[in-house]
Amino acid sequence: MKKAAIIGGTGYGAIELIRLLQTHPKLEVAKVISHSQSGEVLSSIYPHLKNLPEIRLEELDISSLEAEVDVVFLATPAGVAKEIVPELQNKNLQIIDLSGDLRLSSREDYEEWYGKSAAPQETLNQAVYGLSEIYKEEIQSATIISNPGCFPTASLLGLIPALELGNIKPTGIVIDGKTGVSGAGRTPTAATHFSETNDNVSPYKIGKHQHIPEIEQYLSKAVDADVTTILTTHLIPMTRGLICTMYADLNQETTTEEVIKSYQSYYENKPFIRILPEGQFPQTKAVQGSNYCDIGVWVNERSNQLIIAAAIDNLVKGASGQAIQNVNIMNGWEENLGLQAIPMYP
Amino acid sequence: MKKAAIIGGTGYGAIELIRLLQTHPKLEVAKVISHSQSGEVLSSIYPHLKNLPEIRLEELDISSLEAEVDVVFLATPAGVAKEIVPELQNKNLQIIDLSGDLRLSSREDYEEWYGKSAAPQETLNQAVYGLSEIYKEEIQSATIISNPGCFPTASLLGLIPALELGNIKPTGIVIDGKTGVSGAGRTPTAATHFSETNDNVSPYKIGKHQHIPEIEQYLSKAVDADVTTILTTHLIPMTRGLICTMYADLNQETTTEEVIKSYQSYYENKPFIRILPEGQFPQTKAVQGSNYCDIGVWVNERSNQLIIAAAIDNLVKGASGQAIQNVNIMNGWEENLGLQAIPMYP
Amino acid sequence: MKKAAIIGGTGYGAIELIRLLQTHPKLEVAKVISHSQSGEVLSSIYPHLKNLPEIRLEELDISSLEAEVDVVFLATPAGVAKEIVPELQNKNLQIIDLSGDLRLSSREDYEEWYGKSAAPQETLNQAVYGLSEIYKEEIQSATIISNPGCFPTASLLGLIPALELGNIKPTGIVIDGKTGVSGAGRTPTAATHFSETNDNVSPYKIGKHQHIPEIEQYLSKAVDADVTTILTTHLIPMTRGLICTMYADLNQETTTEEVIKSYQSYYENKPFIRILPEGQFPQTKAVQGSNYCDIGVWVNERSNQLIIAAAIDNLVKGASGQAIQNVNIMNGWEENLGLQAIPMYP
Amino acid sequence: MKKAAIIGGTGYGAIELIRLLQTHPKLEVAKVISHSQSGEVLSSIYPHLKNLPEIRLEELDISSLEAEVDVVFLATPAGVAKEIVPELQNKNLQIIDLSGDLRLSSREDYEEWYGKSAAPQETLNQAVYGLSEIYKEEIQSATIISNPGCFPTASLLGLIPALELGNIKPTGIVIDGKTGVSGAGRTPTAATHFSETNDNVSPYKIGKHQHIPEIEQYLSKAVDADVTTILTTHLIPMTRGLICTMYADLNQETTTEEVIKSYQSYYENKPFIRILPEGQFPQTKAVQGSNYCDIGVWVNERSNQLIIAAAIDNLVKGASGQAIQNVNIMNGWEENLGLQAIPMYP
């Protein structure tokens, strides 16, 4: 049984890792680290964890990590992993960072979009982008994984096949994203206040979301050309769930049926990608609590556009589930080990 | 006091007309007609109406309409108004149809998109599209109003200024729509079942929505050129509210500030259009229960696109409120008579 | 046109007063006072107010209040009105306090339940409890109104008839309350965080709610005997709405029909109380946005108990609506002036 | 690996069994039977099941059940199991009925409360009530389990200790229940229509719920005396979750701490019962998706009452989870086999 530590133990990413790892046959949670609430018992913060083996939050201690665990997950806010990972690397630890600190290859981009100084180049060079279905080979030999953001996960899984296969133009791609409120994290703010959020939809970032450079970087990488997109994110009155509806210009005429076939083929043997039949579109509820990404496509002949919809659970495939999927790949285990749960419906 | 009849008295459009007209100083509800539940008291179907003057549902009787009322609202499902309006026209009645039956000028388009035979040409010729802020002049002299659909209201109000002013190209416009569930009406179906809809987002129509020909027709009319769009609609777990996020290619470089100014200017003296300041985007909750349409714009320089977001209450500005606004215009009353209610927040 | 000032201008109570007063023919908002955000324009905090006459928040200035307004509403948190009202009384102002500061006649009770020092006895002596349907006479001659709490409003309106008419025993009364989250106010806290509150029901106060002494005081007053109750409050994932389900032991056998008749008689000519027919029970949505209180009763013969359910909109009849109703009574205006809006459904 | 059949394969009870059994190490789903939709593939009805081994719905065939499975779950509406179970009994099958058909020992009671003729006495005699924590011994030797209703599960687990230990009087017990909408099942009705249910709380059954005779029967059995209760059920705008807040008169003075200790002792070694510390109360979200029942108690000294709150997931501990727990007990397996999932939070 390999042992994992979770740094940033009081956020939703952390407790979702704890939930998912509970039934993992080869990886168990050995340490949960929280600087702000070190010493507390996690179930006093999260009553749903009551009666489970007591988890006492600890301070970060690099040497004990090295000695006691095999895998380190960082479920920390932006700006923290870039400080900690350099201290952990080259120490015989498998490191998975769930934040955005290591996703952008350009340090200038990170500084521009995140407003903080970037991680050291050496760390960025070692980090492999953990989009499991696309970069499986690289992940297999990685020691540091930069786990993708939630909107990028859905967008990239939805767009990369059509781009790589030359179906769509790499310019003018529109990504309209909708997310449940858990994507905003645990800190109470005016934006996540129930009375203001319930029964309300609003775009909260247009053109400025930190996921834009990430999406563009990996779309560009997929076709070895500059890809620009627009991403608008909307907050939806639901707890979990994320769906991106994407619009791209087709390069040539095609049919929905052909595109579906190409997606099925592209994602053959990828246990977590489900391509829906013609006329069916993803629902966030159909993947709730699971690591699935449901994708539906539609050729709009009237405007010669391809519409792609991709739905995930933002906390699972959009964060903690994909992180565990990457650990499975890194260790040569079956990709879906511990992640086979059927979505919770209704 | 002018008198109004409502045909289709048991749907959400009807009860919203009743609610809004209760405080209208010059128009009152005199008759509520429902074929399916004629004879029943409306408050037995809708307990929220208890203790208000009893409304007993009646059968449709054309001659008594002519004799007893001045205004007839049709809040009926598709396919009904096209049968009834021809019998009502030229009878000294002001007719407002809230359904889609009279919106499309081409009878072939209606038959293709609605799957039913269209209204007689004579009726279509007389019908004026009731997009109040755009067609005020035509509405002033109209006797039959075809009240716009909810998605078209938000989309057209959001796009027409930028199109008319030549800011954006008329091709490749993307409209990503999100609506609360009341837009689906009152009949219980699997799609509106709480357990399936709550905590769920899903596109329910991509490329096939009956609002597409309507939106294209009136965008094309605005610029006297063929405009094609794609409309995707998503069901959102909230009761009221509708927001369209729209993406269009800019014709030339411009700034958000300039576009905002042009929108403020275009909609000067339009009491229900609120153009938000730079950096602010509409929220459906901020217009809840009111006839406002909030519009926010953003120039995305990275992709030379204009993003427009327009939010309405689908039952008010998207239906019953706009219908009353049109009656106000038809009668030469102040446009916002009886419609001045501040949105209900939170 | 009488003029009103609102102190505590940035809370939900304040904006609900602004919304309701907008259509009041005899009372208008002249000043909105907020110490914490003085100088700001209210629509910058609440975008739903955009395009309405600009409201600039002011500092509290007692002399200008005296000079410029007739009515002062205090929509302040606990502990504020008890400081301010003494300065306002005896100044030819009609004062309505929406907080709990003046509701308890015993200063010791207030100190015990609210954990603060109480208002001066002189102010408490002058304050009249603003439960409009029960204390209309006293309210008519009052200059200071202590506006009831939301749970007390529903509980007292539901229980007082049965108590006064001798139907039920004054001991062992159980009040099980359910409220939407707007009852918790505007400040973001862990308890009102969307992700923690959505899809969740939990009792948040059992036996300790500050409304208990208030309910007991006025139930006791109604029958001139000591009445004890238990109140449990539950947070419900909805924005507005409050319903109390109450259980009391019957003194003698009776039928539901008889109890309904007695309630209809008791509340005759009370425009905002709606007694539902046998077999129908209140729904919070049926009173949403309105000043109604819907009451349903049921005689449970199996256990010789009377069950009473009373539903209100916690921000309207539970706060701002009742405040305006009281001002109407104080000024000898029709009780429902400006408050006739039909509930917003759905 | 034992094999299970599920009869009534298209309801929420069935798909929840499928979800929970997916990770059960000793029991797998071999047959899913649905008369109404026999021949269809279950994932065409429930897209969340896509990509899982295909489940094709079958007709009921008693002899093939006998030959091919070991366990039969009936997740059927009221009135169906009473016809089918008699045909299945005495056939070397373990039978678990999730409906109410076998719960009441009195056939007259069933006919009175369910409005249908009751199951044969012989079947009722063999059926054991599957309240796992209370009747573990009887369940161990049972071949037919009558799985408890959702409200009874929470009420009985909450009340039985206090009753058995003599803390509370057996009369005048009030049970105020709140349930998410999935408790109403899958069929679309006006009562479960999103637009009518969202943002709404209403009691839907006062004094008439079919769970009342069940609760009274088993409370009476627990103390060998007649116990009467009142149960009111409220529909809450959430998908899953059920909480009962219960009020009972204390027999003697005691403290919250003492009662907590007695509950902890009573439920020692019961893996799914979590007794909360003083001052903490259950939240439905804290047990979401899991088989836990969280219980909080409070001694209200002011009224000498004991308040008990018990929260479950209505589809898990309130139905399918408890059914699997009972199968575990019947087979001498660990009680929590396959049911150890941490609740899904948030």
Short mmCIF file of N, CA, C and O in Angstrom, two decimals, chain A residues 191-270:
data_model
loop_
_atom_site.label_atom_id
_atom_site.label_comp_id
_atom_site.label_asym_id
_atom_site.label_seq_id
_atom_site.Cartn_x
_atom_site.Cartn_y
_atom_site.Cartn_z
N ALA A 191 -19.67 36.47 -3.40
CA ALA A 191 -19.99 35.75 -4.64
C ALA A 191 -20.49 34.35 -4.40
O ALA A 191 -21.13 33.76 -5.28
N THR A 192 -20.21 33.79 -3.24
CA THR A 192 -20.67 32.43 -2.97
C THR A 192 -21.75 32.39 -1.89
O THR A 192 -22.11 31.33 -1.40
N HIS A 193 -22.25 33.54 -1.52
CA HIS A 193 -23.32 33.64 -0.52
C HIS A 193 -24.59 33.05 -1.12
O HIS A 193 -24.99 33.41 -2.22
N PHE A 194 -25.22 32.14 -0.39
CA PHE A 194 -26.37 31.44 -0.93
C PHE A 194 -27.44 32.39 -1.46
O PHE A 194 -27.93 32.22 -2.58
N SER A 195 -27.80 33.41 -0.68
CA SER A 195 -28.91 34.27 -1.09
C SER A 195 -28.60 35.04 -2.36
O SER A 195 -29.51 35.47 -3.06
N GLU A 196 -27.32 35.23 -2.66
CA GLU A 196 -26.97 35.98 -3.87
C GLU A 196 -26.75 35.04 -5.06
O GLU A 196 -26.86 35.45 -6.21
N THR A 197 -26.42 33.80 -4.75
CA THR A 197 -26.06 32.85 -5.79
C THR A 197 -27.24 31.98 -6.22
O THR A 197 -27.35 31.59 -7.39
N ASN A 198 -28.10 31.66 -5.28
CA ASN A 198 -29.24 30.81 -5.60
C ASN A 198 -30.13 31.48 -6.62
O ASN A 198 -30.34 32.69 -6.59
N ASP A 199 -30.66 30.71 -7.55
CA ASP A 199 -31.56 31.26 -8.54
C ASP A 199 -30.91 32.42 -9.30
O ASP A 199 -31.56 33.43 -9.58
N ASN A 200 -29.66 32.27 -9.63
CA ASN A 200 -28.95 33.35 -10.30
C ASN A 200 -27.92 32.77 -11.25
O ASN A 200 -27.25 31.78 -10.91
N VAL A 201 -27.82 33.33 -12.44
CA VAL A 201 -26.72 32.96 -13.33
C VAL A 201 -26.06 34.25 -13.76
O VAL A 201 -26.73 35.23 -14.11
N SER A 202 -24.78 34.22 -13.75
CA SER A 202 -24.04 35.41 -14.15
C SER A 202 -22.68 34.99 -14.69
O SER A 202 -22.06 34.08 -14.14
N PRO A 203 -22.22 35.67 -15.76
CA PRO A 203 -20.83 35.43 -16.15
C PRO A 203 -19.95 36.08 -15.09
O PRO A 203 -20.22 37.22 -14.69
N TYR A 204 -18.95 35.39 -14.60
CA TYR A 204 -18.12 36.04 -13.59
C TYR A 204 -16.74 36.42 -14.10
O TYR A 204 -16.07 37.22 -13.49
N LYS A 205 -16.35 35.83 -15.17
CA LYS A 205 -15.09 36.28 -15.78
C LYS A 205 -15.25 36.15 -17.29
O LYS A 205 -15.59 35.07 -17.79
N ILE A 206 -15.04 37.24 -17.96
CA ILE A 206 -15.07 37.18 -19.42
C ILE A 206 -13.68 37.59 -19.90
O ILE A 206 -13.25 38.71 -19.67
N GLY A 207 -13.02 36.66 -20.53
CA GLY A 207 -11.75 37.02 -21.15
C GLY A 207 -10.57 37.17 -20.22
O GLY A 207 -9.46 37.43 -20.66
N LYS A 208 -10.80 37.00 -18.93
CA LYS A 208 -9.70 37.23 -17.98
C LYS A 208 -9.38 36.00 -17.15
O LYS A 208 -8.54 36.06 -16.26
N HIS A 209 -10.06 34.91 -17.40
CA HIS A 209 -9.90 33.76 -16.54
C HIS A 209 -8.52 33.15 -16.67
O HIS A 209 -8.01 32.98 -17.79
N GLN A 210 -7.94 32.78 -15.56
CA GLN A 210 -6.59 32.21 -15.55
C GLN A 210 -6.49 30.90 -16.32
O GLN A 210 -5.41 30.40 -16.61
N HIS A 211 -7.64 30.35 -16.66
CA HIS A 211 -7.60 29.11 -17.42
C HIS A 211 -7.36 29.35 -18.90
O HIS A 211 -7.09 28.41 -19.66
N ILE A 212 -7.47 30.60 -19.33
CA ILE A 212 -7.32 30.86 -20.77
C ILE A 212 -5.91 30.54 -21.27
O ILE A 212 -5.76 29.80 -22.26
N PRO A 213 -4.87 31.06 -20.63
CA PRO A 213 -3.53 30.71 -21.15
C PRO A 213 -3.26 29.22 -21.10
O PRO A 213 -2.56 28.66 -21.95
N GLU A 214 -3.84 28.55 -20.10
CA GLU A 214 -3.65 27.10 -19.99
C GLU A 214 -4.31 26.38 -21.15
O GLU A 214 -3.71 25.51 -21.80
N ILE A 215 -5.54 26.76 -21.44
CA ILE A 215 -6.26 26.13 -22.55
C ILE A 215 -5.52 26.41 -23.85
O ILE A 215 -5.30 25.50 -24.67
N GLU A 216 -5.14 27.65 -24.07
CA GLU A 216 -4.48 28.00 -25.33
C GLU A 216 -3.13 27.28 -25.47
O GLU A 216 -2.78 26.81 -26.56
N GLN A 217 -2.40 27.16 -24.36
CA GLN A 217 -1.09 26.51 -24.43
C GLN A 217 -1.24 25.07 -24.89
O GLN A 217 -0.51 24.61 -25.79
N TYR A 218 -2.20 24.36 -24.32
CA TYR A 218 -2.30 22.94 -24.64
C TYR A 218 -3.05 22.66 -25.93
O TYR A 218 -2.81 21.65 -26.59
N LEU A 219 -3.95 23.58 -26.32
CA LEU A 219 -4.53 23.43 -27.65
C LEU A 219 -3.45 23.68 -28.70
O LEU A 219 -3.34 22.96 -29.70
N SER A 220 -2.64 24.69 -28.46
CA SER A 220 -1.57 25.01 -29.40
C SER A 220 -0.59 23.84 -29.51
O SER A 220 -0.13 23.48 -30.59
N LYS A 221 -0.29 23.26 -28.37
CA LYS A 221 0.63 22.12 -28.34
C LYS A 221 0.07 20.96 -29.15
O LYS A 221 0.80 20.27 -29.88
N ALA A 222 -1.25 20.77 -29.06
CA ALA A 222 -1.88 19.63 -29.72
C ALA A 222 -1.73 19.70 -31.24
O ALA A 222 -1.64 18.69 -31.91
N VAL A 223 -1.73 20.95 -31.78
CA VAL A 223 -1.64 21.07 -33.24
C VAL A 223 -0.39 21.80 -33.69
O VAL A 223 -0.26 22.15 -34.86
N ASP A 224 0.46 22.03 -32.73
CA ASP A 224 1.72 22.70 -33.06
C ASP A 224 1.48 23.98 -33.85
O ASP A 224 2.09 24.25 -34.87
N ALA A 225 0.53 24.76 -33.38
CA ALA A 225 0.23 26.05 -34.02
C ALA A 225 -0.43 26.92 -32.97
O ALA A 225 -0.89 26.44 -31.95
N ASP A 226 -0.45 28.21 -33.23
CA ASP A 226 -1.07 29.12 -32.27
C ASP A 226 -2.58 29.00 -32.28
O ASP A 226 -3.23 29.23 -33.31
N VAL A 227 -3.13 28.65 -31.17
CA VAL A 227 -4.58 28.58 -31.06
C VAL A 227 -5.04 29.64 -30.06
O VAL A 227 -4.47 29.76 -28.97
N THR A 228 -6.00 30.44 -30.48
CA THR A 228 -6.57 31.41 -29.55
C THR A 228 -8.03 31.05 -29.28
O THR A 228 -8.73 30.56 -30.16
N THR A 229 -8.43 31.28 -28.06
CA THR A 229 -9.82 31.00 -27.71
C THR A 229 -10.35 32.13 -26.86
O THR A 229 -9.59 32.96 -26.36
N ILE A 230 -11.66 32.16 -26.72
CA ILE A 230 -12.27 33.02 -25.70
C ILE A 230 -12.95 32.08 -24.71
O ILE A 230 -13.57 31.10 -25.10
N LEU A 231 -12.79 32.35 -23.44
CA LEU A 231 -13.45 31.57 -22.39
C LEU A 231 -14.27 32.51 -21.53
O LEU A 231 -13.76 33.52 -21.03
N THR A 232 -15.55 32.21 -21.42
CA THR A 232 -16.40 32.93 -20.49
C THR A 232 -16.88 31.92 -19.45
O THR A 232 -17.27 30.81 -19.82
N THR A 233 -16.80 32.28 -18.19
CA THR A 233 -17.26 31.35 -17.15
C THR A 233 -18.49 31.91 -16.46
O THR A 233 -18.57 33.11 -16.19
N HIS A 234 -19.44 31.04 -16.19
CA HIS A 234 -20.69 31.43 -15.52
C HIS A 234 -20.84 30.61 -14.26
O HIS A 234 -20.58 29.40 -14.25
N LEU A 235 -21.29 31.26 -13.20
CA LEU A 235 -21.58 30.57 -11.95
C LEU A 235 -23.03 30.11 -11.98
O LEU A 235 -23.93 30.90 -12.29
N ILE A 236 -23.24 28.84 -11.71
CA ILE A 236 -24.57 28.22 -11.80
C ILE A 236 -25.02 27.81 -10.40
O ILE A 236 -24.20 27.32 -9.62
N PRO A 237 -26.29 27.97 -10.08
CA PRO A 237 -26.74 27.60 -8.74
C PRO A 237 -26.86 26.09 -8.53
O PRO A 237 -27.95 25.52 -8.43
N MET A 238 -25.71 25.44 -8.49
CA MET A 238 -25.64 24.04 -8.15
C MET A 238 -24.30 23.83 -7.46
O MET A 238 -23.42 24.68 -7.57
N THR A 239 -24.17 22.71 -6.75
CA THR A 239 -22.97 22.53 -5.97
C THR A 239 -21.82 22.03 -6.81
O THR A 239 -20.73 22.63 -6.86
N ARG A 240 -22.02 20.91 -7.48
CA ARG A 240 -20.98 20.32 -8.32
C ARG A 240 -21.41 20.34 -9.77
O ARG A 240 -22.59 20.46 -10.09
N GLY A 241 -20.41 20.14 -10.63
CA GLY A 241 -20.73 20.03 -12.04
C GLY A 241 -20.12 21.16 -12.84
O GLY A 241 -20.06 22.30 -12.40
N LEU A 242 -19.65 20.81 -14.02
CA LEU A 242 -19.06 21.80 -14.91
C LEU A 242 -19.31 21.33 -16.33
O LEU A 242 -19.13 20.15 -16.63
N ILE A 243 -19.75 22.26 -17.16
CA ILE A 243 -19.95 21.90 -18.56
C ILE A 243 -19.45 23.06 -19.42
O ILE A 243 -19.69 24.22 -19.10
N CYS A 244 -18.71 22.70 -20.46
CA CYS A 244 -18.26 23.69 -21.43
C CYS A 244 -18.98 23.41 -22.73
O CYS A 244 -18.99 22.27 -23.20
N THR A 245 -19.60 24.44 -23.29
CA THR A 245 -20.19 24.34 -24.61
C THR A 245 -19.25 25.10 -25.53
O THR A 245 -18.97 26.29 -25.29
N MET A 246 -18.75 24.40 -26.53
CA MET A 246 -17.69 24.98 -27.36
C MET A 246 -18.13 25.07 -28.81
O MET A 246 -18.85 24.20 -29.30
N TYR A 247 -17.71 26.13 -29.46
CA TYR A 247 -18.12 26.42 -30.83
C TYR A 247 -16.87 26.66 -31.67
O TYR A 247 -16.03 27.49 -31.32
N ALA A 248 -16.77 25.92 -32.77
CA ALA A 248 -15.60 26.10 -33.63
C ALA A 248 -16.02 26.01 -35.09
O ALA A 248 -17.00 25.32 -35.42
N ASP A 249 -15.29 26.70 -35.95
CA ASP A 249 -15.60 26.66 -37.39
C ASP A 249 -15.04 25.39 -37.99
O ASP A 249 -13.88 25.04 -37.77
N LEU A 250 -15.84 24.72 -38.78
CA LEU A 250 -15.37 23.50 -39.44
C LEU A 250 -14.46 23.84 -40.62
O LEU A 250 -14.65 24.85 -41.29
N ASN A 251 -13.52 22.97 -40.83
CA ASN A 251 -12.63 23.14 -41.97
C ASN A 251 -13.28 22.65 -43.26
O ASN A 251 -13.08 23.19 -44.33
N GLN A 252 -14.05 21.59 -43.14
CA GLN A 252 -14.76 21.09 -44.33
C GLN A 252 -16.09 20.54 -43.85
O GLN A 252 -16.31 20.34 -42.66
N GLU A 253 -16.95 20.29 -44.81
CA GLU A 253 -18.25 19.72 -44.44
C GLU A 253 -18.08 18.34 -43.85
O GLU A 253 -17.20 17.58 -44.28
N THR A 254 -18.87 18.06 -42.89
CA THR A 254 -18.86 16.73 -42.30
C THR A 254 -20.21 16.50 -41.64
O THR A 254 -21.08 17.38 -41.68
N THR A 255 -20.41 15.34 -41.08
CA THR A 255 -21.67 15.06 -40.39
C THR A 255 -21.40 14.77 -38.93
O THR A 255 -20.28 14.40 -38.53
N THR A 256 -22.47 14.93 -38.14
CA THR A 256 -22.36 14.63 -36.72
C THR A 256 -21.89 13.18 -36.53
O THR A 256 -21.02 12.90 -35.70
N GLU A 257 -22.45 12.31 -37.34
CA GLU A 257 -22.11 10.89 -37.20
C GLU A 257 -20.62 10.66 -37.41
O GLU A 257 -19.99 9.90 -36.65
N GLU A 258 -20.05 11.32 -38.39
CA GLU A 258 -18.62 11.14 -38.66
C GLU A 258 -17.78 11.67 -37.49
O GLU A 258 -16.80 11.05 -37.09
N VAL A 259 -18.18 12.80 -36.99
CA VAL A 259 -17.40 13.37 -35.88
C VAL A 259 -17.47 12.45 -34.67
O VAL A 259 -16.46 12.20 -34.00
N ILE A 260 -18.67 11.94 -34.39
CA ILE A 260 -18.82 11.02 -33.25
C ILE A 260 -17.90 9.83 -33.41
O ILE A 260 -17.19 9.43 -32.47
N LYS A 261 -17.89 9.27 -34.61
CA LYS A 261 -17.02 8.11 -34.84
C LYS A 261 -15.56 8.48 -34.59
O LYS A 261 -14.80 7.70 -33.99
N SER A 262 -15.14 9.64 -35.04
CA SER A 262 -13.75 10.02 -34.87
C SER A 262 -13.42 10.22 -33.39
O SER A 262 -12.32 9.88 -32.95
N TYR A 263 -14.36 10.71 -32.63
CA TYR A 263 -14.14 10.89 -31.19
C TYR A 263 -14.08 9.53 -30.49
O TYR A 263 -13.26 9.31 -29.60
N GLN A 264 -14.96 8.63 -30.89
CA GLN A 264 -14.96 7.30 -30.27
C GLN A 264 -13.63 6.62 -30.55
O GLN A 264 -13.04 5.97 -29.67
N SER A 265 -13.17 6.80 -31.75
CA SER A 265 -11.91 6.18 -32.13
C SER A 265 -10.75 6.84 -31.37
O SER A 265 -9.88 6.15 -30.83
N TYR A 266 -10.75 8.15 -31.32
CA TYR A 266 -9.67 8.88 -30.64
C TYR A 266 -9.57 8.46 -29.19
O TYR A 266 -8.48 8.33 -28.64
N TYR A 267 -10.71 8.26 -28.57
CA TYR A 267 -10.73 7.95 -27.14
C TYR A 267 -10.97 6.47 -26.85
O TYR A 267 -11.41 6.11 -25.75
N GLU A 268 -10.64 5.65 -27.83
CA GLU A 268 -10.80 4.22 -27.61
C GLU A 268 -9.93 3.80 -26.42
O GLU A 268 -8.81 4.27 -26.27
N ASN A 269 -10.46 2.93 -25.59
CA ASN A 269 -9.70 2.43 -24.45
C ASN A 269 -9.41 3.48 -23.39
O ASN A 269 -8.50 3.32 -22.57
N LYS A 270 -10.13 4.58 -23.46
CA LYS A 270 -10.00 5.57 -22.40
C LYS A 270 -11.23 5.38 -21.51
O LYS A 270 -12.34 5.77 -21.91
#
